[in-house]
GROMACS .gro file of C-alpha atoms in nm:
model
  253
    1UNK     CA    1  16.658  10.287   6.832
    2UNK     CA    2  16.598  10.545   6.562
    3UNK     CA    3  16.401  10.867   6.567
    4UNK     CA    4  16.325  11.186   6.379
    5UNK     CA    5  16.415  11.504   6.567
    6UNK     CA    6  16.161  11.702   6.360
    7UNK     CA    7  15.875  11.647   6.116
    8UNK     CA    8  16.040  11.446   5.840
    9UNK     CA    9  15.795  11.557   5.569
   10UNK     CA   10  15.807  11.935   5.620
   11UNK     CA   11  16.081  12.190   5.558
   12UNK     CA   12  16.016  12.402   5.864
   13UNK     CA   13  15.991  12.286   6.226
   14UNK     CA   14  16.005  12.481   6.553
   15UNK     CA   15  16.329  12.461   6.754
   16UNK     CA   16  16.361  12.197   7.022
   17UNK     CA   17  16.247  12.323   7.362
   18UNK     CA   18  16.510  12.326   7.640
   19UNK     CA   19  16.282  12.112   7.859
   20UNK     CA   20  16.245  11.854   7.580
   21UNK     CA   21  16.621  11.838   7.534
   22UNK     CA   22  16.675  11.788   7.908
   23UNK     CA   23  16.401  11.524   7.932
   24UNK     CA   24  16.543  11.328   7.636
   25UNK     CA   25  16.893  11.327   7.783
   26UNK     CA   26  16.763  11.222   8.125
   27UNK     CA   27  16.553  10.938   7.986
   28UNK     CA   28  16.841  10.799   7.780
   29UNK     CA   29  17.050  10.797   8.096
   30UNK     CA   30  16.771  10.646   8.305
   31UNK     CA   31  16.721  10.357   8.062
   32UNK     CA   32  17.094  10.305   8.007
   33UNK     CA   33  17.080  10.382   7.635
   34UNK     CA   34  17.420  10.462   7.491
   35UNK     CA   35  17.428  10.737   7.224
   36UNK     CA   36  17.631  10.493   7.010
   37UNK     CA   37  17.315  10.284   6.983
   38UNK     CA   38  17.086  10.565   6.863
   39UNK     CA   39  17.058  10.640   6.491
   40UNK     CA   40  16.848  10.951   6.413
   41UNK     CA   41  16.725  10.995   6.056
   42UNK     CA   42  16.695  11.326   5.873
   43UNK     CA   43  16.406  11.465   5.667
   44UNK     CA   44  16.305  11.280   5.351
   45UNK     CA   45  16.288  11.613   5.167
   46UNK     CA   46  16.660  11.685   5.185
   47UNK     CA   47  16.871  11.631   4.871
   48UNK     CA   48  17.236  11.714   4.945
   49UNK     CA   49  17.327  11.655   4.581
   50UNK     CA   50  17.062  11.878   4.426
   51UNK     CA   51  17.175  12.023   4.089
   52UNK     CA   52  17.002  12.361   4.140
   53UNK     CA   53  17.176  12.614   4.369
   54UNK     CA   54  16.866  12.751   4.544
   55UNK     CA   55  16.722  12.407   4.617
   56UNK     CA   56  17.063  12.281   4.724
   57UNK     CA   57  17.100  12.571   4.967
   58UNK     CA   58  16.761  12.491   5.118
   59UNK     CA   59  16.860  12.126   5.166
   60UNK     CA   60  17.192  12.224   5.318
   61UNK     CA   61  17.031  12.460   5.568
   62UNK     CA   62  16.779  12.193   5.666
   63UNK     CA   63  17.056  11.936   5.709
   64UNK     CA   64  17.258  12.168   5.929
   65UNK     CA   65  16.945  12.221   6.141
   66UNK     CA   66  16.912  11.843   6.172
   67UNK     CA   67  17.276  11.818   6.280
   68UNK     CA   68  17.221  12.097   6.533
   69UNK     CA   69  16.925  11.913   6.686
   70UNK     CA   70  17.131  11.596   6.722
   71UNK     CA   71  17.407  11.793   6.891
   72UNK     CA   72  17.159  11.950   7.133
   73UNK     CA   73  17.019  11.608   7.224
   74UNK     CA   74  17.365  11.463   7.286
   75UNK     CA   75  17.341  11.231   6.985
   76UNK     CA   76  17.647  11.123   6.789
   77UNK     CA   77  17.506  11.029   6.448
   78UNK     CA   78  17.274  11.160   6.178
   79UNK     CA   79  17.162  10.906   5.918
   80UNK     CA   80  17.060  11.043   5.576
   81UNK     CA   81  16.990  10.944   5.216
   82UNK     CA   82  17.277  11.082   5.007
   83UNK     CA   83  17.085  11.251   4.727
   84UNK     CA   84  16.963  11.243   4.370
   85UNK     CA   85  17.083  11.369   4.032
   86UNK     CA   86  16.725  11.437   3.922
   87UNK     CA   87  16.860  11.326   3.582
   88UNK     CA   88  17.023  11.669   3.536
   89UNK     CA   89  17.384  11.600   3.633
   90UNK     CA   90  17.613  11.298   3.631
   91UNK     CA   91  17.638  11.066   3.929
   92UNK     CA   92  18.000  11.168   3.990
   93UNK     CA   93  17.902  11.537   3.997
   94UNK     CA   94  17.622  11.457   4.240
   95UNK     CA   95  17.859  11.265   4.469
   96UNK     CA   96  18.095  11.562   4.481
   97UNK     CA   97  17.812  11.803   4.567
   98UNK     CA   98  17.700  11.567   4.846
   99UNK     CA   99  18.051  11.559   4.991
  100UNK     CA  100  18.068  11.939   4.977
  101UNK     CA  101  17.734  11.957   5.158
  102UNK     CA  102  17.863  11.724   5.429
  103UNK     CA  103  18.180  11.931   5.468
  104UNK     CA  104  17.972  12.245   5.516
  105UNK     CA  105  17.761  12.078   5.785
  106UNK     CA  106  18.059  11.931   5.970
  107UNK     CA  107  18.231  12.270   5.965
  108UNK     CA  108  17.921  12.426   6.123
  109UNK     CA  109  17.817  12.169   6.386
  110UNK     CA  110  18.066  11.987   6.614
  111UNK     CA  111  18.074  11.626   6.735
  112UNK     CA  112  17.795  11.476   6.521
  113UNK     CA  113  17.895  11.216   6.258
  114UNK     CA  114  17.723  11.217   5.918
  115UNK     CA  115  17.605  10.862   5.832
  116UNK     CA  116  17.528  10.798   5.465
  117UNK     CA  117  17.262  10.534   5.396
  118UNK     CA  118  17.305  10.310   5.094
  119UNK     CA  119  17.006  10.325   4.859
  120UNK     CA  120  16.819  10.086   4.633
  121UNK     CA  121  16.906  10.301   4.331
  122UNK     CA  122  16.544  10.379   4.259
  123UNK     CA  123  16.486  10.663   4.014
  124UNK     CA  124  16.786  10.896   3.998
  125UNK     CA  125  16.911  10.829   4.351
  126UNK     CA  126  17.284  10.781   4.403
  127UNK     CA  127  17.437  10.572   4.680
  128UNK     CA  128  17.332  10.231   4.550
  129UNK     CA  129  17.688  10.120   4.471
  130UNK     CA  130  17.947  10.071   4.742
  131UNK     CA  131  18.178  10.279   4.521
  132UNK     CA  132  17.939  10.573   4.562
  133UNK     CA  133  17.981  10.557   4.940
  134UNK     CA  134  18.357  10.532   4.896
  135UNK     CA  135  18.372  10.833   4.664
  136UNK     CA  136  18.165  11.053   4.896
  137UNK     CA  137  18.371  10.957   5.201
  138UNK     CA  138  18.696  11.019   5.013
  139UNK     CA  139  18.594  11.381   4.954
  140UNK     CA  140  18.495  11.453   5.316
  141UNK     CA  141  18.756  11.657   5.501
  142UNK     CA  142  18.697  11.521   5.853
  143UNK     CA  143  18.734  11.144   5.813
  144UNK     CA  144  18.662  11.095   6.184
  145UNK     CA  145  18.304  11.222   6.143
  146UNK     CA  146  18.180  11.036   5.837
  147UNK     CA  147  18.032  10.687   5.809
  148UNK     CA  148  17.765  10.483   5.642
  149UNK     CA  149  17.457  10.274   5.723
  150UNK     CA  150  17.358   9.961   5.531
  151UNK     CA  151  16.990   9.887   5.463
  152UNK     CA  152  16.927   9.519   5.387
  153UNK     CA  153  16.638   9.580   5.145
  154UNK     CA  154  16.832   9.851   4.962
  155UNK     CA  155  17.139   9.627   4.941
  156UNK     CA  156  16.953   9.342   4.772
  157UNK     CA  157  16.763   9.577   4.540
  158UNK     CA  158  17.093   9.737   4.437
  159UNK     CA  159  17.226   9.399   4.323
  160UNK     CA  160  17.424   9.271   4.623
  161UNK     CA  161  17.318   8.920   4.725
  162UNK     CA  162  17.295   8.875   5.103
  163UNK     CA  163  17.047   8.585   5.113
  164UNK     CA  164  17.284   8.306   5.220
  165UNK     CA  165  17.579   8.283   5.456
  166UNK     CA  166  17.817   8.251   5.161
  167UNK     CA  167  17.683   8.548   4.965
  168UNK     CA  168  17.638   8.757   5.280
  169UNK     CA  169  18.005   8.713   5.367
  170UNK     CA  170  18.109   8.782   5.008
  171UNK     CA  171  17.911   9.106   5.011
  172UNK     CA  172  18.046   9.212   5.350
  173UNK     CA  173  18.398   9.138   5.230
  174UNK     CA  174  18.337   9.352   4.921
  175UNK     CA  175  18.200   9.631   5.138
  176UNK     CA  176  18.510   9.614   5.354
  177UNK     CA  177  18.739   9.615   5.052
  178UNK     CA  178  18.566   9.903   4.871
  179UNK     CA  179  18.467  10.129   5.161
  180UNK     CA  180  18.596   9.983   5.488
  181UNK     CA  181  18.389   9.836   5.772
  182UNK     CA  182  18.549  10.089   6.008
  183UNK     CA  183  18.304  10.340   5.860
  184UNK     CA  184  17.996  10.121   5.925
  185UNK     CA  185  17.787  10.298   6.193
  186UNK     CA  186  17.452  10.115   6.173
  187UNK     CA  187  17.214   9.892   5.979
  188UNK     CA  188  16.847   9.902   5.882
  189UNK     CA  189  16.684   9.559   5.894
  190UNK     CA  190  16.410   9.510   5.636
  191UNK     CA  191  16.294   9.224   5.422
  192UNK     CA  192  16.241   9.312   5.055
  193UNK     CA  193  15.934   9.279   4.834
  194UNK     CA  194  16.133   9.294   4.511
  195UNK     CA  195  16.422   9.080   4.395
  196UNK     CA  196  16.797   9.102   4.353
  197UNK     CA  197  16.898   9.399   4.139
  198UNK     CA  198  16.540   9.528   4.103
  199UNK     CA  199  16.641   9.883   4.203
  200UNK     CA  200  16.298   9.904   4.375
  201UNK     CA  201  16.277  10.018   4.740
  202UNK     CA  202  15.991   9.819   4.896
  203UNK     CA  203  16.025   9.704   5.257
  204UNK     CA  204  15.829   9.420   5.412
  205UNK     CA  205  15.821   9.233   5.743
  206UNK     CA  206  16.111   9.004   5.833
  207UNK     CA  207  16.086   8.660   5.676
  208UNK     CA  208  15.801   8.757   5.445
  209UNK     CA  209  15.997   8.885   5.147
  210UNK     CA  210  16.260   8.763   4.906
  211UNK     CA  211  16.543   8.798   5.160
  212UNK     CA  212  16.411   8.540   5.405
  213UNK     CA  213  16.556   8.497   5.755
  214UNK     CA  214  16.905   8.366   5.674
  215UNK     CA  215  17.031   8.718   5.605
  216UNK     CA  216  16.920   8.834   5.948
  217UNK     CA  217  17.068   8.526   6.114
  218UNK     CA  218  17.402   8.625   5.957
  219UNK     CA  219  17.372   8.980   6.088
  220UNK     CA  220  17.272   8.882   6.441
  221UNK     CA  221  17.559   8.632   6.471
  222UNK     CA  222  17.835   8.842   6.312
  223UNK     CA  223  18.065   8.987   6.578
  224UNK     CA  224  18.170   9.265   6.338
  225UNK     CA  225  17.816   9.406   6.370
  226UNK     CA  226  17.770   9.354   6.743
  227UNK     CA  227  17.800   9.712   6.870
  228UNK     CA  228  17.625   9.912   6.600
  229UNK     CA  229  17.257  10.012   6.612
  230UNK     CA  230  17.035   9.766   6.423
  231UNK     CA  231  16.713   9.943   6.329
  232UNK     CA  232  16.387   9.784   6.213
  233UNK     CA  233  16.219   9.984   5.937
  234UNK     CA  234  15.955   9.725   5.854
  235UNK     CA  235  15.610   9.863   5.767
  236UNK     CA  236  15.389   9.736   6.053
  237UNK     CA  237  15.476   9.889   6.396
  238UNK     CA  238  15.240   9.648   6.573
  239UNK     CA  239  15.463   9.362   6.464
  240UNK     CA  240  15.791   9.513   6.581
  241UNK     CA  241  15.790   9.331   6.919
  242UNK     CA  242  15.736   9.000   6.736
  243UNK     CA  243  16.013   9.078   6.487
  244UNK     CA  244  16.254   9.176   6.765
  245UNK     CA  245  16.183   8.843   6.937
  246UNK     CA  246  16.254   8.665   6.608
  247UNK     CA  247  16.589   8.841   6.581
  248UNK     CA  248  16.689   8.752   6.938
  249UNK     CA  249  16.591   8.389   6.874
  250UNK     CA  250  16.836   8.374   6.584
  251UNK     CA  251  17.123   8.389   6.833
  252UNK     CA  252  17.051   8.038   6.952
  253UNK     CA  253  16.842   7.857   6.688
   0.00000   0.00000   0.00000
């Protein structure tokens, strides 16, 4: 499962209470949930590649606080959107700033792995090319505590076809060649409202967008993806139980 450890749409949040930390750890143990299967997400406000020093510092402090919360809860990962150029710097400059931000956080907080999410490339966001993920990871000092998460909607919108078994495998092979599947720490499962290469980030319920169900059949049946957290980010929470049943059914249909 995924969670936010603080309000994802505000800069400031109160510290986690000791009793909340203890209760969370106990419940994970009680329900047999492995920390490897939990993928927390950071605040949507954070831009680790911000071109302005003051705003960058604010994002970095917020990210370190997010990492600290994960560490307190006994979590191993923190999933985040890499950042945006805001059309003021080049993509390569932005990628370097993001890597520097990650290095600062990893130097400050132990044990938690930073997990970069690929993006749809909407607006001035970086991270929509596999090469962007590669270039960030290459500049991170602690290679044992960096990884990435693949969002299915973002992947299609960025121009990578994953709609059939053949194109899914081609894309996964390219991802392995460019970045390395050893760094893959999780996936977000979303159908997409907009088409291949649209660069538009619009999620929809499984089987009701342009991806269809074949993509998710490939994911569910691929042994390379068996032990990573697979997170639904579809827009209707009331339909999540139905969508989870659909995914389980793909194992045998």
